[in-house]
Structure formats: structure tokens, C-alpha cells
Short mmCIF file of C-alpha atoms in Angstrom, two decimals:
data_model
loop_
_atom_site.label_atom_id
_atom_site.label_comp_id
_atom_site.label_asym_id
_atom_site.label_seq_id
_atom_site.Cartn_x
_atom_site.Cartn_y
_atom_site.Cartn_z
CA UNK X 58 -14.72 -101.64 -33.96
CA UNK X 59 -17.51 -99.43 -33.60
CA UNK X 60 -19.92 -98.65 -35.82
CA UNK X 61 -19.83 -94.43 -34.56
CA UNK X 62 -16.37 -94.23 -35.23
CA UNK X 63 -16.42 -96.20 -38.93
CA UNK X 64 -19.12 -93.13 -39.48
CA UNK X 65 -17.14 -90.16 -38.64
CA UNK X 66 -14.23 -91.97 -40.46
CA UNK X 67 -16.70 -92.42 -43.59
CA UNK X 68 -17.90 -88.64 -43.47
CA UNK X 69 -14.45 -87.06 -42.68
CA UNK X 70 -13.15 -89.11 -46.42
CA UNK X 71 -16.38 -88.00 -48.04
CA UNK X 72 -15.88 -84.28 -47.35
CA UNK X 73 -12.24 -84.51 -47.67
CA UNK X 74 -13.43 -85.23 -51.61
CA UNK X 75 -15.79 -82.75 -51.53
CA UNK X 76 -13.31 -80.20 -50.24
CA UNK X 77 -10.30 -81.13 -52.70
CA UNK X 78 -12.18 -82.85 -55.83
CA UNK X 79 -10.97 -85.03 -58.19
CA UNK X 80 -11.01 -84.28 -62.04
CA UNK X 81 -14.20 -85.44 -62.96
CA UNK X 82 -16.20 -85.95 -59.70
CA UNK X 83 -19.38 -84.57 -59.24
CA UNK X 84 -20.57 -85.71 -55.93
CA UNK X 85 -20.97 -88.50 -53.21
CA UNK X 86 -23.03 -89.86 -50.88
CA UNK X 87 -22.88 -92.51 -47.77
CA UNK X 88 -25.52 -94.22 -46.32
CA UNK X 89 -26.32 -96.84 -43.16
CA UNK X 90 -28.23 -99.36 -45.18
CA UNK X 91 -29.80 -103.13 -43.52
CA UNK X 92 -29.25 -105.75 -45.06
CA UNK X 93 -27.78 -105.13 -48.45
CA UNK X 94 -28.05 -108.82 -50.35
CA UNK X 95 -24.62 -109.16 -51.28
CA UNK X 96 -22.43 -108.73 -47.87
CA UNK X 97 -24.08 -112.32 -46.52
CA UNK X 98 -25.55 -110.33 -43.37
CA UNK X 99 -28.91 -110.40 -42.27
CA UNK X 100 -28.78 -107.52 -39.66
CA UNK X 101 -27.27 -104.04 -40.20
CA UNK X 102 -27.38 -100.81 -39.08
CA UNK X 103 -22.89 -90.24 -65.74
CA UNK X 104 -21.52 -93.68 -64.08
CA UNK X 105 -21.44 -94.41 -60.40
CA UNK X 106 -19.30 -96.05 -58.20
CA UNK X 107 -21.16 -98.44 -55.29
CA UNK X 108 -19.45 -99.58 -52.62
CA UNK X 109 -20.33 -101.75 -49.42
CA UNK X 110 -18.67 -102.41 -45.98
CA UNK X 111 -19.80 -102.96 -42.80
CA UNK X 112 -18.36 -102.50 -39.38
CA UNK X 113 -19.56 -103.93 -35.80
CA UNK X 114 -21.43 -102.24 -33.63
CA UNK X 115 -21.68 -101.85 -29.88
CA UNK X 116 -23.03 -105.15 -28.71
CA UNK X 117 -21.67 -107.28 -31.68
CA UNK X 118 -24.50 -106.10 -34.28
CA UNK X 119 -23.46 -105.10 -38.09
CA UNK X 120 -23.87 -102.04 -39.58
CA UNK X 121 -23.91 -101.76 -43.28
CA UNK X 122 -23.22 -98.94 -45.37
CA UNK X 123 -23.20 -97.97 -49.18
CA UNK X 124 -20.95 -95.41 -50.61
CA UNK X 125 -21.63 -93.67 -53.95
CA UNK X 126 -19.40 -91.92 -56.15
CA UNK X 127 -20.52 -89.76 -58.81
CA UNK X 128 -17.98 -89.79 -61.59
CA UNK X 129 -18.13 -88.11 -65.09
CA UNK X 130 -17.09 -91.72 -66.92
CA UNK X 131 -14.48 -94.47 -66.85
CA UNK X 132 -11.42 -92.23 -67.23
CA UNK X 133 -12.90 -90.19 -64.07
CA UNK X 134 -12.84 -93.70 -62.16
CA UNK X 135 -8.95 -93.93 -62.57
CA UNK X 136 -8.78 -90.54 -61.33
CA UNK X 137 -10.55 -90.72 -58.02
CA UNK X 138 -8.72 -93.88 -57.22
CA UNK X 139 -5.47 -92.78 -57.43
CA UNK X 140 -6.94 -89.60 -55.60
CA UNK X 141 -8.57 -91.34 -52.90
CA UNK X 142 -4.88 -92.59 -51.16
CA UNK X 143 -2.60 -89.38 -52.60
CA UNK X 144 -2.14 -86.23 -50.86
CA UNK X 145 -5.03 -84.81 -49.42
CA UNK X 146 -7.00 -87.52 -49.23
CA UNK X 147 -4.25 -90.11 -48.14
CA UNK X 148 -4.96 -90.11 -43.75
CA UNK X 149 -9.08 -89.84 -44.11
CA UNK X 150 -8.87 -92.51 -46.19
CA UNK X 151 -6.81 -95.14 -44.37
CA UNK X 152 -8.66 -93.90 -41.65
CA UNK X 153 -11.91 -95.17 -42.86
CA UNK X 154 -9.54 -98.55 -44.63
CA UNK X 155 -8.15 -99.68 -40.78
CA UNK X 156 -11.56 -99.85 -39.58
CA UNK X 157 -13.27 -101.39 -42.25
CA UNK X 158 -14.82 -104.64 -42.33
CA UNK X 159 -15.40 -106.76 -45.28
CA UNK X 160 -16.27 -105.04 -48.20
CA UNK X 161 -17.92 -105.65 -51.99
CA UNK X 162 -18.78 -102.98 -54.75
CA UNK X 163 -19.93 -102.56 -58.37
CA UNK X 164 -19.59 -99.93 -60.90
CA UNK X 165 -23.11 -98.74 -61.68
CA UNK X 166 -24.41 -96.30 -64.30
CA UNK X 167 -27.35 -94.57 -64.83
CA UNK X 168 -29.16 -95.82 -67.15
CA UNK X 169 -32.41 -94.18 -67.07
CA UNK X 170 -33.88 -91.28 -64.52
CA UNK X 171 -32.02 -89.59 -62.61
CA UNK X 172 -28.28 -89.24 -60.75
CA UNK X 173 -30.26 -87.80 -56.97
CA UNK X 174 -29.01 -90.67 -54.94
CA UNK X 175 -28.90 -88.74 -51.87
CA UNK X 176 -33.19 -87.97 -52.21
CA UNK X 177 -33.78 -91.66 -52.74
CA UNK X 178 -34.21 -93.03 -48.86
CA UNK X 179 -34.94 -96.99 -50.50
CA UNK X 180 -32.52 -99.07 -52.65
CA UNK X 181 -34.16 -101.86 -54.79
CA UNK X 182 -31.70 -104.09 -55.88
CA UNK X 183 -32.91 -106.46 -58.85
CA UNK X 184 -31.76 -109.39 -60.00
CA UNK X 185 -33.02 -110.87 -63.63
CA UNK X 186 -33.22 -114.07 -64.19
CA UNK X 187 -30.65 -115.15 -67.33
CA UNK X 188 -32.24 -115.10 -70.74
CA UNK X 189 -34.48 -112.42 -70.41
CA UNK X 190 -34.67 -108.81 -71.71
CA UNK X 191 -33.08 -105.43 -69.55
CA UNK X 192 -35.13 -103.92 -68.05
CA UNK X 193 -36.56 -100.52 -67.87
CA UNK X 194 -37.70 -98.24 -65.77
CA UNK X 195 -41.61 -98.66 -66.55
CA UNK X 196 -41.02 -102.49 -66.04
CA UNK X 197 -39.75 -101.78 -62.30
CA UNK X 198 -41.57 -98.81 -61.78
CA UNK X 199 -45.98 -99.67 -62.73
CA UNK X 200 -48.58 -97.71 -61.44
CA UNK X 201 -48.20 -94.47 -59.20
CA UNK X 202 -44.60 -93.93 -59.32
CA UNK X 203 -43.14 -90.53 -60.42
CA UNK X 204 -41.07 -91.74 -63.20
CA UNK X 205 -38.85 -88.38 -62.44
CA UNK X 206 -38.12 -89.22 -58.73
CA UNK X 207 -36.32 -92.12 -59.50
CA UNK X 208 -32.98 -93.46 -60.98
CA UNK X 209 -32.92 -96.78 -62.53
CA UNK X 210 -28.72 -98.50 -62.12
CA UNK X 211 -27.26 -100.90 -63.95
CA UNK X 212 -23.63 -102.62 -63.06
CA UNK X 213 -21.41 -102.08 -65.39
CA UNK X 214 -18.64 -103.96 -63.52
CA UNK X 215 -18.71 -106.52 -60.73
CA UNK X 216 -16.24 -106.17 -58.01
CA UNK X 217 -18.17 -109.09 -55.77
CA UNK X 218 -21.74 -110.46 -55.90
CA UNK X 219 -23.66 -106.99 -56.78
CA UNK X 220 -27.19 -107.19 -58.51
CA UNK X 221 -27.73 -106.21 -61.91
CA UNK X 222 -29.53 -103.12 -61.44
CA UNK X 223 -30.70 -100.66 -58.67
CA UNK X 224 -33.63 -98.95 -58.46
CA UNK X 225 -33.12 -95.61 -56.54
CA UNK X 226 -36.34 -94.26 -55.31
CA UNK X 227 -38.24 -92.49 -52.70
CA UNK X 228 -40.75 -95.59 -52.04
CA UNK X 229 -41.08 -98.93 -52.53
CA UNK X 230 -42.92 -99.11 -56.83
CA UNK X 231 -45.51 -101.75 -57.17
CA UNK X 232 -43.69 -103.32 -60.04
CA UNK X 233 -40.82 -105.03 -58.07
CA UNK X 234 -43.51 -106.96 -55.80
CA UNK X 235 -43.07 -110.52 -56.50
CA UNK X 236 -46.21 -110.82 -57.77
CA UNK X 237 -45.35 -108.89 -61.01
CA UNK X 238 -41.91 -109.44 -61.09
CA UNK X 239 -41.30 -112.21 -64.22
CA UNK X 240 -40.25 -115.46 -63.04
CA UNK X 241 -36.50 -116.00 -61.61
CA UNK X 242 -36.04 -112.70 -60.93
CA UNK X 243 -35.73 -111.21 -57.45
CA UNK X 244 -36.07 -107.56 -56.04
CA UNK X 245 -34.72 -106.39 -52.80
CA UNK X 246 -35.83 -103.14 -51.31
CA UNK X 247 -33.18 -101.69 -48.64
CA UNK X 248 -34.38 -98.62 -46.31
CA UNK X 249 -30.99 -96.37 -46.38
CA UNK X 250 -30.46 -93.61 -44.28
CA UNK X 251 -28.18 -90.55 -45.63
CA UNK X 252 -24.55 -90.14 -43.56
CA UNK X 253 -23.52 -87.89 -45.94
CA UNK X 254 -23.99 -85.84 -49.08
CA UNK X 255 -21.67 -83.75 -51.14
#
């Protein structure tokens, strides 16, 4: 499969939503992300919904890809997924489904900051180490970061191997080096670059 045509698939479903929303959806976004921690590949081209796939390139590579969907709560969740195959919705989405590879995703909600996912060009995904205290954003965040710029994630449901938290931002914050980190835990910073925004 190739990767071009999984994109144009992924943006045609996106604005598809964006044309006909669901009750309680307030936005999405898509983005070509390398190396997201939970898919197992090293190379890569209110409440949120994160999803990952991939799909081969050209010459064998993998491209990687986040999808967020900005839902008003839980009951909004129910709603876009029985949206996503009905009527409207029903050919862009097996469109983007029959040329999907494998897949993983997490229901995420903001927790502190704020909901601009499509402004934040770097994902930090942060894993604590069991025992300690959630975090915040100050503890991810230190010096020089504009606390407003940011939204700090946390999963709220596990649909595969997702980290606890995300860290949306517009560059990488001193505090998840792993020299300040607290030990066990483990930050991953992914450059993402927007497909799509609606």
C-alpha cells in the first residue's frame, strides 16, 4: 500500500466529519508522526480520542500517523463511532479501514492546558514509573516553556500499549530530558507533521 494514498484516504474521512459532524464533535486532526513508541516501528514517515496506524511506503518504509478526535465527553465517543461507518461517513471510512495497517489507540483527555493539537508540531509521550504521583504540567514543562502553548494528556482508556500522558507542545520542554525526569520514567518526543485540521 502506499503511504500517498493511506493520506488522501485519511483526509477525505477527516473532512467527511468535518462536513457532516457528529453530536458532540468539535474537531480533528491527522498527523505523519516517526516513530510513535507503541506501534513497535522504528522508522516512519474535553476528552480526546488518539489513534495510530501506519501504512508502507514506496520502497518498503513505514509511515506512521496519529489521528485525534475532539469529543465533548464519553457519551460523544459512542456517537462518533457509530457515525464514523453510518451514512455519510460509511465509504471514506472503509476507504481509509482497507488500507490500513496495524493500528493501536487510547482515549486521552485533557487534563491541563489546552485542546490546540493541531499548533503543537512535537508529541511527548511519558511514561511514569508505578508508585509515583501524576504528574503536572510544571513537572513536564520547567524552565522557558509557555505554560499556555501547551496541552498536557492523560489516557483515560487503553486500547493497546499507549503511554500515560502526552505532552502536546510547540518544542521539546527541558523537564522531560532524562536528566530531570524521576527515575523509571521515560519521555518520548515525536516531531508530527499536520495532514489535516478541522
Amino acid at each position: 500500500m502506499r503511504a500517498a494514498a493511506f493520506e488522501q484516504a485519511l483526509e477525505r474521512f477527516h473532512r467527511s466529519l468535518a462536513h457532516r459532524p457528529p453530536s458532540g464533535f468539535r474537531g480533528s486532526a491527522a498527523f505523519r508522526a516517526r516513530g510513535l513508541p507503541w506501534l513497535g516501528h522504528d522508522v516512519g514517515a474535553g476528552s480526546a480520542s488518539a489513534g495510530a496506524g501506519s501504512a508502507s511506503g514506496d520502497a518498503g518504509s513505514v509511515s506512521t500517523y496519529e489521528d485525534w478526535y475532539l469529543v465533548d465527553g464519553w457519551s460523544a465517543v459512542g456517537v462518533l463511532e457509530e457515525a464514523a461507518v453510518a451514512r455519510g461517513h460509511q465509504s471514506s471510512h472503509e476507504a481509509v479501514a482497507a488500507i490500513t495497517g496495524a493500528t493501536k489507540g487510547a482515549i486521552y483527555r485533557l487534563i491541563e492546558g489546552l485542546p490546540r493539537v493541531e499548533q503543537a508540531p512535537l508529541a511527548v509521550w511519558v511514561k511514569r514509573a508505578p508508585g509515583h504521583a501524576p504528574v503536572t504540567v510544571e513537572d513536564l514543562l520547567a524552565d522557558g516553556v509557555d505554560r499556555d502553548a501547551v496541552g498536557l494528556w492523560r489516557r483515560c482508556l487503553g486500547l493497546g500499549p499507549a503511554p500515560e500522558y502526552c505532552l502536546l507542545a510547540a518544542e521539546p520542554p527541558a523537564g522531560v530530558s532524562p536528566s530531570r525526569l524521576p527515575a523509571g520514567w521515560r519521555a518520548t518526543a515525536i516531531s508530527r507533521e499536520l495532514l489535516w485540521s478541522g
